Amino acid sequence: QVHLTESGGGLVQAGGSLRLSCTASGGTFSSYYMGWFRQAPGKEREFVAAVTSSGVPMNSAVSVKGRFTISRDNAKNLVYLQMSSLKPEDTAVYYCAAQAHYELAVLGKFEHWGQGTQVTVSS
């Protein structure tokens, strides 16, 4: 079973950039579809972006299109979320997730989760 650990969160001013990383261990990383989700205080967790096992971006939330980019490095067991033009409404705990099956990844249904990393965007 794959184990996921996020890093790279922090406090950033509006308009700034941040790159989140997610390290995977304990599984065949290159076989998983990977995704990023986020959960703001008082809100439900929402999908942000996903990438195929080979590194092709799958889809992303409308709210982050043109600002966030997902990518992965299978040689290093890492998946990234590059965030730019950050807004206060991007403030949330960001989670990395893994899914072995394409048909479930497309539906945003991921089975393995990290603990999350806090991103706070100040105005």
Short mmCIF file of N, CA and C in Angstrom, two decimals:
data_model
loop_
_atom_site.label_atom_id
_atom_site.label_comp_id
_atom_site.label_asym_id
_atom_site.label_seq_id
_atom_site.Cartn_x
_atom_site.Cartn_y
_atom_site.Cartn_z
N GLN A 1 0.85 -1.19 0.00
CA GLN A 1 0.00 0.00 0.00
C GLN A 1 0.89 1.25 0.00
N VAL A 2 0.53 2.21 -0.79
CA VAL A 2 1.34 3.41 -0.91
C VAL A 2 1.09 4.33 0.27
N HIS A 3 2.16 4.96 0.76
CA HIS A 3 2.09 5.93 1.85
C HIS A 3 2.49 7.29 1.29
N LEU A 4 1.69 8.32 1.60
CA LEU A 4 1.90 9.64 1.01
C LEU A 4 2.19 10.69 2.06
N THR A 5 3.16 11.56 1.79
CA THR A 5 3.52 12.63 2.70
C THR A 5 3.67 13.93 1.92
N GLU A 6 2.85 14.91 2.30
CA GLU A 6 2.90 16.21 1.63
C GLU A 6 3.87 17.14 2.34
N SER A 7 4.39 18.10 1.60
CA SER A 7 5.25 19.14 2.15
C SER A 7 5.17 20.36 1.26
N GLY A 8 5.71 21.47 1.77
CA GLY A 8 5.78 22.68 0.96
C GLY A 8 4.73 23.73 1.27
N GLY A 9 3.81 23.41 2.17
CA GLY A 9 2.81 24.40 2.52
C GLY A 9 3.41 25.54 3.33
N GLY A 10 2.61 26.59 3.52
CA GLY A 10 3.08 27.72 4.29
C GLY A 10 2.20 28.93 4.09
N LEU A 11 2.72 30.06 4.53
CA LEU A 11 2.01 31.34 4.43
C LEU A 11 2.60 32.13 3.26
N VAL A 12 1.73 32.63 2.39
CA VAL A 12 2.17 33.39 1.23
C VAL A 12 1.19 34.53 0.99
N GLN A 13 1.69 35.61 0.44
CA GLN A 13 0.81 36.73 0.14
C GLN A 13 0.04 36.49 -1.15
N ALA A 14 -1.11 37.12 -1.26
CA ALA A 14 -1.90 37.02 -2.48
C ALA A 14 -1.06 37.43 -3.68
N GLY A 15 -1.20 36.67 -4.74
CA GLY A 15 -0.40 36.91 -5.94
C GLY A 15 0.89 36.12 -5.98
N GLY A 16 1.24 35.53 -4.87
CA GLY A 16 2.49 34.77 -4.78
C GLY A 16 2.36 33.36 -5.30
N SER A 17 3.46 32.62 -5.16
CA SER A 17 3.52 31.25 -5.65
C SER A 17 4.02 30.31 -4.56
N LEU A 18 3.69 29.05 -4.74
CA LEU A 18 4.09 28.02 -3.80
C LEU A 18 4.10 26.70 -4.55
N ARG A 19 5.04 25.85 -4.22
CA ARG A 19 5.03 24.51 -4.81
C ARG A 19 4.91 23.46 -3.71
N LEU A 20 3.88 22.65 -3.83
CA LEU A 20 3.67 21.54 -2.91
C LEU A 20 4.30 20.29 -3.50
N SER A 21 4.81 19.46 -2.60
CA SER A 21 5.37 18.18 -3.00
C SER A 21 4.69 17.07 -2.23
N CYS A 22 4.64 15.92 -2.84
CA CYS A 22 4.09 14.73 -2.19
C CYS A 22 5.02 13.57 -2.48
N THR A 23 5.54 13.00 -1.42
CA THR A 23 6.45 11.86 -1.53
C THR A 23 5.69 10.58 -1.28
N ALA A 24 5.89 9.62 -2.16
CA ALA A 24 5.22 8.33 -2.04
C ALA A 24 6.22 7.25 -1.66
N SER A 25 5.76 6.32 -0.83
CA SER A 25 6.60 5.18 -0.46
C SER A 25 5.72 3.96 -0.23
N GLY A 26 6.32 2.80 -0.30
CA GLY A 26 5.61 1.58 0.02
C GLY A 26 4.75 1.00 -1.08
N GLY A 27 4.85 1.51 -2.28
CA GLY A 27 4.07 0.96 -3.38
C GLY A 27 4.76 1.25 -4.69
N THR A 28 4.15 0.81 -5.77
CA THR A 28 4.70 1.08 -7.10
C THR A 28 4.14 2.41 -7.57
N PHE A 29 4.87 3.47 -7.25
CA PHE A 29 4.37 4.82 -7.48
C PHE A 29 3.96 5.03 -8.93
N SER A 30 4.74 4.53 -9.85
CA SER A 30 4.49 4.80 -11.26
C SER A 30 3.22 4.14 -11.78
N SER A 31 2.58 3.30 -10.99
CA SER A 31 1.35 2.66 -11.43
C SER A 31 0.11 3.41 -10.96
N TYR A 32 0.29 4.42 -10.13
CA TYR A 32 -0.85 5.14 -9.56
C TYR A 32 -1.17 6.43 -10.32
N TYR A 33 -2.45 6.69 -10.42
CA TYR A 33 -2.91 8.02 -10.78
C TYR A 33 -2.84 8.85 -9.51
N MET A 34 -2.40 10.09 -9.64
CA MET A 34 -2.21 10.93 -8.46
C MET A 34 -3.08 12.18 -8.56
N GLY A 35 -3.53 12.63 -7.41
CA GLY A 35 -4.37 13.81 -7.38
C GLY A 35 -4.05 14.71 -6.20
N TRP A 36 -4.47 15.95 -6.33
CA TRP A 36 -4.42 16.91 -5.23
C TRP A 36 -5.85 17.36 -4.93
N PHE A 37 -6.14 17.43 -3.65
CA PHE A 37 -7.42 17.90 -3.16
C PHE A 37 -7.14 18.97 -2.11
N ARG A 38 -8.17 19.70 -1.74
CA ARG A 38 -8.01 20.69 -0.67
C ARG A 38 -9.30 20.80 0.12
N GLN A 39 -9.13 21.24 1.36
CA GLN A 39 -10.28 21.44 2.23
C GLN A 39 -10.08 22.72 3.02
N ALA A 40 -10.96 23.66 2.78
CA ALA A 40 -10.94 24.93 3.50
C ALA A 40 -11.77 24.79 4.77
N PRO A 41 -11.52 25.64 5.77
CA PRO A 41 -12.27 25.57 7.03
C PRO A 41 -13.78 25.66 6.79
N GLY A 42 -14.52 24.74 7.35
CA GLY A 42 -15.96 24.76 7.23
C GLY A 42 -16.50 24.30 5.90
N LYS A 43 -15.63 23.84 5.02
CA LYS A 43 -16.07 23.39 3.69
C LYS A 43 -15.70 21.93 3.46
N GLU A 44 -16.35 21.35 2.49
CA GLU A 44 -16.03 19.97 2.12
C GLU A 44 -14.73 19.93 1.31
N ARG A 45 -14.10 18.78 1.34
CA ARG A 45 -12.90 18.59 0.54
C ARG A 45 -13.26 18.65 -0.94
N GLU A 46 -12.42 19.31 -1.71
CA GLU A 46 -12.70 19.45 -3.13
C GLU A 46 -11.50 19.04 -3.96
N PHE A 47 -11.79 18.57 -5.15
CA PHE A 47 -10.76 18.14 -6.10
C PHE A 47 -10.04 19.37 -6.65
N VAL A 48 -8.72 19.23 -6.82
CA VAL A 48 -7.93 20.32 -7.40
C VAL A 48 -7.39 19.93 -8.78
N ALA A 49 -6.65 18.82 -8.83
CA ALA A 49 -6.05 18.41 -10.10
C ALA A 49 -5.61 16.96 -10.00
N ALA A 50 -5.45 16.32 -11.16
CA ALA A 50 -4.99 14.93 -11.20
C ALA A 50 -4.05 14.72 -12.38
N VAL A 51 -3.25 13.68 -12.28
CA VAL A 51 -2.28 13.37 -13.32
C VAL A 51 -2.24 11.86 -13.52
N THR A 52 -2.03 11.43 -14.74
CA THR A 52 -1.98 10.00 -15.02
C THR A 52 -0.70 9.40 -14.46
N SER A 53 -0.64 8.08 -14.50
CA SER A 53 0.54 7.39 -13.99
C SER A 53 1.81 7.76 -14.77
N SER A 54 1.66 8.15 -16.01
CA SER A 54 2.82 8.50 -16.83
C SER A 54 3.12 9.99 -16.84
N GLY A 55 2.29 10.78 -16.16
CA GLY A 55 2.59 12.20 -16.02
C GLY A 55 1.77 13.14 -16.88
N VAL A 56 0.75 12.64 -17.54
CA VAL A 56 -0.11 13.51 -18.35
C VAL A 56 -1.20 14.11 -17.45
N PRO A 57 -1.30 15.43 -17.41
CA PRO A 57 -2.37 16.03 -16.59
C PRO A 57 -3.74 15.55 -17.07
N MET A 58 -4.60 15.20 -16.12
CA MET A 58 -5.91 14.67 -16.47
C MET A 58 -6.96 15.77 -16.51
N ASN A 59 -7.17 16.39 -15.41
CA ASN A 59 -8.15 17.46 -15.32
C ASN A 59 -7.82 18.30 -14.09
N SER A 60 -8.47 19.44 -14.00
CA SER A 60 -8.27 20.31 -12.85
C SER A 60 -9.54 21.09 -12.60
N ALA A 61 -9.66 21.57 -11.40
CA ALA A 61 -10.84 22.36 -11.04
C ALA A 61 -10.84 23.68 -11.80
N VAL A 62 -12.03 24.14 -12.11
CA VAL A 62 -12.17 25.40 -12.85
C VAL A 62 -11.52 26.54 -12.08
N SER A 63 -11.63 26.49 -10.77
CA SER A 63 -11.14 27.58 -9.93
C SER A 63 -9.62 27.72 -9.96
N VAL A 64 -8.91 26.69 -10.42
CA VAL A 64 -7.45 26.76 -10.43
C VAL A 64 -6.85 26.70 -11.82
N LYS A 65 -7.68 26.55 -12.82
CA LYS A 65 -7.16 26.46 -14.20
C LYS A 65 -6.36 27.71 -14.56
N GLY A 66 -5.22 27.47 -15.16
CA GLY A 66 -4.36 28.59 -15.55
C GLY A 66 -3.48 29.09 -14.43
N ARG A 67 -3.70 28.60 -13.22
CA ARG A 67 -2.89 29.05 -12.08
C ARG A 67 -2.11 27.90 -11.43
N PHE A 68 -2.70 26.72 -11.39
CA PHE A 68 -2.08 25.56 -10.75
C PHE A 68 -1.68 24.54 -11.81
N THR A 69 -0.54 23.90 -11.59
CA THR A 69 -0.07 22.86 -12.50
C THR A 69 0.37 21.64 -11.70
N ILE A 70 -0.15 20.50 -12.09
CA ILE A 70 0.25 19.24 -11.45
C ILE A 70 1.28 18.55 -12.32
N SER A 71 2.26 17.93 -11.67
CA SER A 71 3.27 17.18 -12.41
C SER A 71 3.82 16.10 -11.48
N ARG A 72 4.61 15.21 -12.05
CA ARG A 72 5.17 14.13 -11.24
C ARG A 72 6.54 13.73 -11.77
N ASP A 73 7.31 13.13 -10.89
CA ASP A 73 8.63 12.58 -11.23
C ASP A 73 8.64 11.15 -10.73
N ASN A 74 8.40 10.21 -11.62
CA ASN A 74 8.31 8.80 -11.20
C ASN A 74 9.65 8.26 -10.72
N ALA A 75 10.73 8.83 -11.19
CA ALA A 75 12.05 8.36 -10.74
C ALA A 75 12.30 8.71 -9.28
N LYS A 76 11.65 9.78 -8.82
CA LYS A 76 11.84 10.23 -7.44
C LYS A 76 10.62 9.97 -6.56
N ASN A 77 9.60 9.32 -7.11
CA ASN A 77 8.36 9.05 -6.36
C ASN A 77 7.74 10.33 -5.81
N LEU A 78 7.70 11.35 -6.64
CA LEU A 78 7.19 12.65 -6.24
C LEU A 78 6.10 13.13 -7.19
N VAL A 79 5.11 13.80 -6.60
CA VAL A 79 4.12 14.53 -7.38
C VAL A 79 4.09 15.95 -6.83
N TYR A 80 3.93 16.90 -7.74
CA TYR A 80 4.00 18.31 -7.37
C TYR A 80 2.70 19.03 -7.70
N LEU A 81 2.47 20.11 -6.99
CA LEU A 81 1.42 21.04 -7.36
C LEU A 81 2.04 22.43 -7.32
N GLN A 82 2.29 22.98 -8.51
CA GLN A 82 2.82 24.33 -8.62
C GLN A 82 1.64 25.30 -8.62
N MET A 83 1.64 26.20 -7.65
CA MET A 83 0.53 27.13 -7.50
C MET A 83 1.05 28.55 -7.69
N SER A 84 0.40 29.30 -8.55
CA SER A 84 0.79 30.68 -8.79
C SER A 84 -0.45 31.56 -8.76
N SER A 85 -0.21 32.87 -8.73
CA SER A 85 -1.31 33.83 -8.63
C SER A 85 -2.28 33.44 -7.53
N LEU A 86 -1.73 33.11 -6.39
CA LEU A 86 -2.55 32.61 -5.29
C LEU A 86 -3.51 33.68 -4.77
N LYS A 87 -4.67 33.21 -4.35
CA LYS A 87 -5.73 34.07 -3.84
C LYS A 87 -6.07 33.65 -2.41
N PRO A 88 -6.61 34.55 -1.62
CA PRO A 88 -7.01 34.17 -0.25
C PRO A 88 -7.96 32.97 -0.23
N GLU A 89 -8.78 32.84 -1.24
CA GLU A 89 -9.72 31.70 -1.29
C GLU A 89 -9.03 30.36 -1.59
N ASP A 90 -7.74 30.40 -1.88
CA ASP A 90 -6.98 29.16 -2.04
C ASP A 90 -6.52 28.61 -0.69
N THR A 91 -6.74 29.37 0.37
CA THR A 91 -6.36 28.92 1.70
C THR A 91 -7.09 27.63 2.06
N ALA A 92 -6.33 26.61 2.42
CA ALA A 92 -6.90 25.30 2.72
C ALA A 92 -5.79 24.35 3.15
N VAL A 93 -6.20 23.20 3.63
CA VAL A 93 -5.27 22.09 3.79
C VAL A 93 -5.28 21.32 2.47
N TYR A 94 -4.11 21.11 1.92
CA TYR A 94 -3.97 20.43 0.64
C TYR A 94 -3.52 18.99 0.86
N TYR A 95 -4.23 18.09 0.19
CA TYR A 95 -3.98 16.66 0.34
C TYR A 95 -3.54 16.04 -0.98
N CYS A 96 -2.61 15.15 -0.86
CA CYS A 96 -2.18 14.33 -1.98
C CYS A 96 -2.93 13.00 -1.89
N ALA A 97 -3.28 12.43 -3.05
CA ALA A 97 -4.02 11.18 -3.05
C ALA A 97 -3.60 10.30 -4.22
N ALA A 98 -3.77 9.01 -4.04
CA ALA A 98 -3.39 8.04 -5.07
C ALA A 98 -4.55 7.09 -5.37
N GLN A 99 -4.63 6.70 -6.64
CA GLN A 99 -5.68 5.78 -7.07
C GLN A 99 -5.08 4.86 -8.15
N ALA A 100 -5.30 3.57 -7.98
CA ALA A 100 -4.72 2.61 -8.91
C ALA A 100 -5.54 2.44 -10.19
N HIS A 101 -6.81 2.80 -10.13
CA HIS A 101 -7.71 2.50 -11.24
C HIS A 101 -8.16 3.76 -11.97
N TYR A 102 -7.96 3.78 -13.26
CA TYR A 102 -8.29 4.96 -14.08
C TYR A 102 -9.75 5.37 -13.94
N GLU A 103 -10.65 4.38 -14.00
CA GLU A 103 -12.08 4.71 -14.01
C GLU A 103 -12.52 5.39 -12.71
N LEU A 104 -11.81 5.12 -11.63
CA LEU A 104 -12.11 5.77 -10.36
C LEU A 104 -11.40 7.12 -10.26
N ALA A 105 -10.20 7.20 -10.78
CA ALA A 105 -9.47 8.47 -10.77
C ALA A 105 -10.23 9.52 -11.57
N VAL A 106 -10.79 9.13 -12.68
CA VAL A 106 -11.55 10.07 -13.51
C VAL A 106 -12.73 10.64 -12.74
N LEU A 107 -13.29 9.83 -11.87
CA LEU A 107 -14.44 10.26 -11.06
C LEU A 107 -14.01 11.01 -9.81
N GLY A 108 -12.71 11.16 -9.62
CA GLY A 108 -12.21 11.85 -8.44
C GLY A 108 -12.26 11.01 -7.18
N LYS A 109 -12.33 9.71 -7.36
CA LYS A 109 -12.41 8.81 -6.21
C LYS A 109 -11.04 8.19 -5.97
N PHE A 110 -10.35 8.69 -4.96
CA PHE A 110 -9.00 8.25 -4.66
C PHE A 110 -9.01 7.45 -3.36
N GLU A 111 -8.08 6.49 -3.27
CA GLU A 111 -8.16 5.54 -2.17
C GLU A 111 -7.07 5.69 -1.13
N HIS A 112 -5.96 6.34 -1.46
CA HIS A 112 -4.87 6.52 -0.50
C HIS A 112 -4.64 8.02 -0.32
N TRP A 113 -4.46 8.42 0.94
CA TRP A 113 -4.39 9.85 1.25
C TRP A 113 -3.21 10.17 2.15
N GLY A 114 -2.65 11.36 1.95
CA GLY A 114 -1.66 11.87 2.87
C GLY A 114 -2.33 12.61 4.02
N GLN A 115 -1.52 13.17 4.90
CA GLN A 115 -2.04 13.86 6.07
C GLN A 115 -2.37 15.32 5.80
N GLY A 116 -1.87 15.85 4.71
CA GLY A 116 -2.19 17.21 4.33
C GLY A 116 -1.12 18.22 4.74
N THR A 117 -1.11 19.33 4.02
CA THR A 117 -0.21 20.43 4.34
C THR A 117 -1.00 21.74 4.21
N GLN A 118 -0.81 22.62 5.17
CA GLN A 118 -1.61 23.86 5.24
C GLN A 118 -1.03 24.91 4.29
N VAL A 119 -1.90 25.50 3.53
CA VAL A 119 -1.55 26.65 2.69
C VAL A 119 -2.42 27.81 3.11
N THR A 120 -1.80 28.92 3.46
CA THR A 120 -2.53 30.11 3.87
C THR A 120 -2.11 31.27 2.99
N VAL A 121 -3.09 31.90 2.36
CA VAL A 121 -2.82 33.03 1.47
C VAL A 121 -3.39 34.27 2.12
N SER A 122 -2.53 35.22 2.41
CA SER A 122 -2.98 36.46 3.05
C SER A 122 -3.28 37.52 2.00
N SER A 123 -4.24 38.37 2.33
CA SER A 123 -4.65 39.42 1.38
C SER A 123 -3.85 40.69 1.58
#
